[in-house]
C-alpha cells in the first residue's frame, strides 16, 4: 500500500496569523484536504503559537471525528509537560516527538537515540499507556534504529530536509536518498514502521516512495501549501497522492 498523506497545517496557520482575521481558515482548508483524499492532518503547536494555535486543536479533532472518522490526527512537538498535556487533552491518533528548541524556525534534526534514550523512554511509555501511536523524528542514521526501537516507539519519522534541499543537485539527492533508504531498512528490520517528512514535494516523492516501498506515511506542509496557491488545495492533494503512488 502506498504511503498515506498527512497534510501539515502549520504553513496555513502561519499565513492566517499575519493578520487578526480568521482567514485563511485552518479548519476550512483541512476539510478541503481531507475531502480530496488526504489521510490525515498534522500540526506542530509550538509554545509561542506562531503557527498552529492551541485553540485550533479542538476544532481539528472535532473536524476529524464528525466528518472524516477514518482520518488521523497527528500532533508533533518537543515533549515538554505542556505539550504532553495538549496531546492527552486532544487525543491524536499519532504523536510525533521532535527534539526542537522552542526558538527554532522549523524542525531541522532528529533525536540522538542512544544519548536521549533515558529522556525518551519514560515519555514514550506514558504516551503508549494513553493509547497513542508514537513516532520519533530521526536523522538518516541506520545505526540508531535499535536504540530507537528500545525506547518503545512504534515508528520513526525520517527527517528528509537534506534530501529536499538538494532539489537542484541530482547526485547529492541520490546520495541522501540512499542514506534515507538504508535507515528505513534498518528501522524495518528492528520492527519499527517508517514515516517521512520535511521539504517533500511532488518532484521528489516518487523516488522516495520507490526506495522505501514500506513507507507508512508522509507529513507535508510547506511544499504542499505552496503548490495549493497554484493548484488549489483539492488539486494539490490529488497531485501529492499521485506522487505517493495512489
XYZ file of C-alpha atoms in Angstrom:
246
model
C 0.000 0.000 0.000
C 1.365 3.471 -0.820
C 2.335 5.882 1.927
C -0.572 7.742 3.466
C -0.616 11.529 3.144
C -0.976 13.726 6.224
C -1.332 17.422 5.434
C 0.601 19.650 7.824
C -1.457 22.775 8.540
C 1.295 24.898 10.089
C 2.079 26.968 6.989
C -1.610 27.766 6.577
C -1.811 28.761 10.243
C 1.277 30.963 9.903
C -0.308 32.805 6.974
C -3.518 33.303 8.944
C -1.589 34.621 11.915
C -0.155 37.529 9.899
C -3.462 39.328 10.486
C -6.006 39.310 13.287
C -8.521 37.688 10.932
C -9.973 34.187 10.626
C -8.655 33.510 7.124
C -7.195 31.569 5.561
C -9.208 29.088 7.601
C -7.073 26.321 9.046
C -10.153 24.182 9.588
C -11.668 25.013 6.208
C -8.529 24.078 4.308
C -8.084 20.989 6.458
C -11.614 19.988 5.458
C -10.800 20.514 1.771
C -7.645 18.403 2.107
C -9.474 15.503 3.744
C -12.361 15.699 1.279
C -9.819 15.472 -1.544
C -8.429 12.220 -0.151
C -5.723 13.151 2.372
C -5.481 10.529 5.090
C -4.851 12.862 8.000
C -3.871 16.262 9.346
C -0.679 17.212 11.167
C 0.046 20.178 13.412
C 3.054 21.340 15.397
C 1.694 23.581 18.179
C 4.794 25.459 19.313
C 4.875 27.160 22.712
C 4.666 30.657 21.181
C 1.747 29.620 18.917
C 3.361 31.317 15.927
C 1.916 28.636 13.672
C -0.889 26.398 14.894
C -2.648 27.839 17.938
C -3.713 25.720 20.860
C -7.266 26.810 20.134
C -7.038 25.107 16.714
C -6.616 21.653 18.239
C -10.173 21.000 19.480
C -11.555 22.205 16.146
C -9.302 19.857 14.182
C -10.186 16.994 16.497
C -13.896 17.721 16.003
C -13.492 18.025 12.211
C -11.989 14.553 12.013
C -14.388 12.973 14.488
C -17.533 14.489 12.991
C -16.788 14.490 9.255
C -13.802 12.238 8.477
C -13.729 9.476 11.119
C -11.295 7.346 9.108
C -8.701 10.128 9.028
C -5.942 10.558 11.598
C -4.776 13.485 13.688
C -1.002 13.741 14.186
C 0.384 16.199 16.742
C 4.124 16.769 16.704
C 6.355 18.682 19.053
C 9.004 18.695 21.744
C 7.757 16.581 24.661
C 7.564 19.201 27.384
C 4.967 18.705 30.091
C 2.794 21.368 28.444
C 2.987 19.547 25.114
C 2.138 16.208 26.699
C -0.871 17.802 28.389
C -2.066 19.119 24.993
C -1.724 15.668 23.498
C -3.599 13.992 26.325
C -6.373 16.556 26.083
C -6.892 16.386 22.316
C -6.280 12.669 21.747
C -4.496 12.416 18.383
C -4.064 9.037 16.764
C -0.319 9.684 16.479
C 2.206 11.724 18.443
C 5.482 12.622 16.743
C 8.239 13.685 19.118
C 10.838 16.121 17.788
C 13.957 17.487 19.535
C 13.177 21.136 18.776
C 14.326 24.132 20.700
C 11.323 26.493 21.058
C 13.227 29.195 19.161
C 13.856 27.053 16.058
C 12.195 28.214 12.872
C 11.411 24.615 11.938
C 12.474 21.078 12.788
C 15.970 20.526 11.444
C 17.393 17.378 13.067
C 16.401 14.118 14.654
C 16.980 12.615 18.090
C 20.250 11.057 19.201
C 18.540 7.835 20.200
C 21.392 6.448 22.267
C 22.058 9.631 24.231
C 18.386 10.623 24.501
C 17.041 7.187 25.474
C 16.835 7.960 29.235
C 14.726 11.028 28.425
C 12.566 9.494 25.710
C 11.793 6.070 27.150
C 9.521 7.145 30.046
C 7.760 9.670 27.789
C 7.085 7.032 25.157
C 5.826 4.691 27.862
C 3.434 7.370 29.142
C 2.100 8.062 25.657
C 1.722 4.394 24.784
C -0.156 3.840 28.052
C -2.504 6.598 26.908
C -3.219 4.705 23.702
C -1.227 6.861 21.280
C 0.951 5.648 18.426
C 4.378 7.216 18.937
C 6.770 8.273 16.191
C 10.247 9.711 16.775
C 11.894 12.235 14.459
C 15.050 10.671 13.047
C 18.091 11.648 11.048
C 19.280 9.337 8.269
C 21.357 7.128 10.556
C 20.900 3.352 10.306
C 22.990 2.731 13.423
C 20.436 4.395 15.708
C 17.430 2.242 14.871
C 17.799 -0.397 17.572
C 18.110 2.316 20.192
C 15.010 3.990 18.728
C 13.100 0.715 18.984
C 14.245 0.204 22.556
C 12.505 3.412 23.644
C 9.222 1.608 22.959
C 8.245 3.796 19.998
C 6.157 2.442 17.134
C 7.667 4.428 14.296
C 10.378 6.798 13.243
C 9.803 9.810 11.013
C 12.730 10.269 8.678
C 13.889 13.877 8.515
C 14.004 14.438 4.757
C 15.147 18.067 4.839
C 18.611 17.406 3.378
C 17.059 15.307 0.598
C 14.644 18.107 -0.249
C 17.357 20.751 -0.130
C 19.223 19.057 -2.985
C 16.390 19.767 -5.422
C 18.854 21.176 -7.969
C 21.640 18.619 -7.460
C 20.604 15.128 -8.557
C 23.854 13.484 -7.445
C 23.601 14.776 -3.884
C 19.884 13.987 -3.786
C 20.616 10.395 -4.835
C 23.260 10.071 -2.134
C 20.864 11.379 0.523
C 18.102 9.102 -0.742
C 20.425 6.133 -0.302
C 21.066 7.152 3.319
C 17.338 7.503 3.958
C 16.691 4.137 2.367
C 19.344 2.365 4.444
C 17.937 3.964 7.593
C 14.445 2.797 6.668
C 15.776 -0.710 6.016
C 17.371 -0.768 9.471
C 14.236 0.595 11.119
C 12.018 -2.000 9.481
C 14.460 -4.756 10.447
C 14.280 -3.534 14.053
C 10.468 -3.743 13.993
C 9.709 -0.052 13.534
C 7.394 1.431 10.926
C 8.666 4.378 8.899
C 7.168 7.812 8.255
C 8.888 10.696 6.483
C 8.595 14.433 6.320
C 10.219 17.783 5.583
C 10.675 19.534 2.255
C 8.944 16.781 0.302
C 7.357 17.868 -2.973
C 5.677 16.267 -5.970
C 9.035 16.071 -7.770
C 10.964 14.146 -5.094
C 8.240 11.961 -3.574
C 8.152 9.210 -6.232
C 11.835 8.346 -5.809
C 11.444 8.215 -2.016
C 8.371 6.006 -2.296
C 10.174 3.691 -4.727
C 13.239 3.346 -2.482
C 11.104 2.786 0.649
C 8.075 0.798 -0.567
C 7.021 0.113 3.038
C 6.808 3.847 3.835
C 3.747 4.232 6.073
C 3.089 7.972 5.980
C 4.425 11.268 4.710
C 3.643 14.515 6.520
C 3.874 17.510 4.195
C 3.193 21.170 4.866
C 5.355 23.830 3.233
C 5.648 22.339 -0.246
C 2.018 21.296 -0.311
C 0.818 24.723 0.820
C 2.998 26.405 -1.804
C 1.505 24.199 -4.521
C -2.005 24.927 -3.244
C -1.507 28.610 -4.149
C -1.234 27.480 -7.760
C -3.433 24.394 -7.979
C -5.881 24.842 -5.095
C -5.974 22.580 -2.050
C -8.051 19.810 -3.622
C -5.969 19.730 -6.797
C -2.745 19.778 -4.819
C -3.772 16.900 -2.569
C -4.533 14.914 -5.705
C -1.072 15.673 -7.088
C 0.640 14.609 -3.886
C -1.427 11.431 -3.585
C -0.427 10.514 -7.118
C 3.231 11.189 -6.294
C 2.921 8.810 -3.336
C 1.572 6.097 -5.628
C -2.190 6.292 -5.074
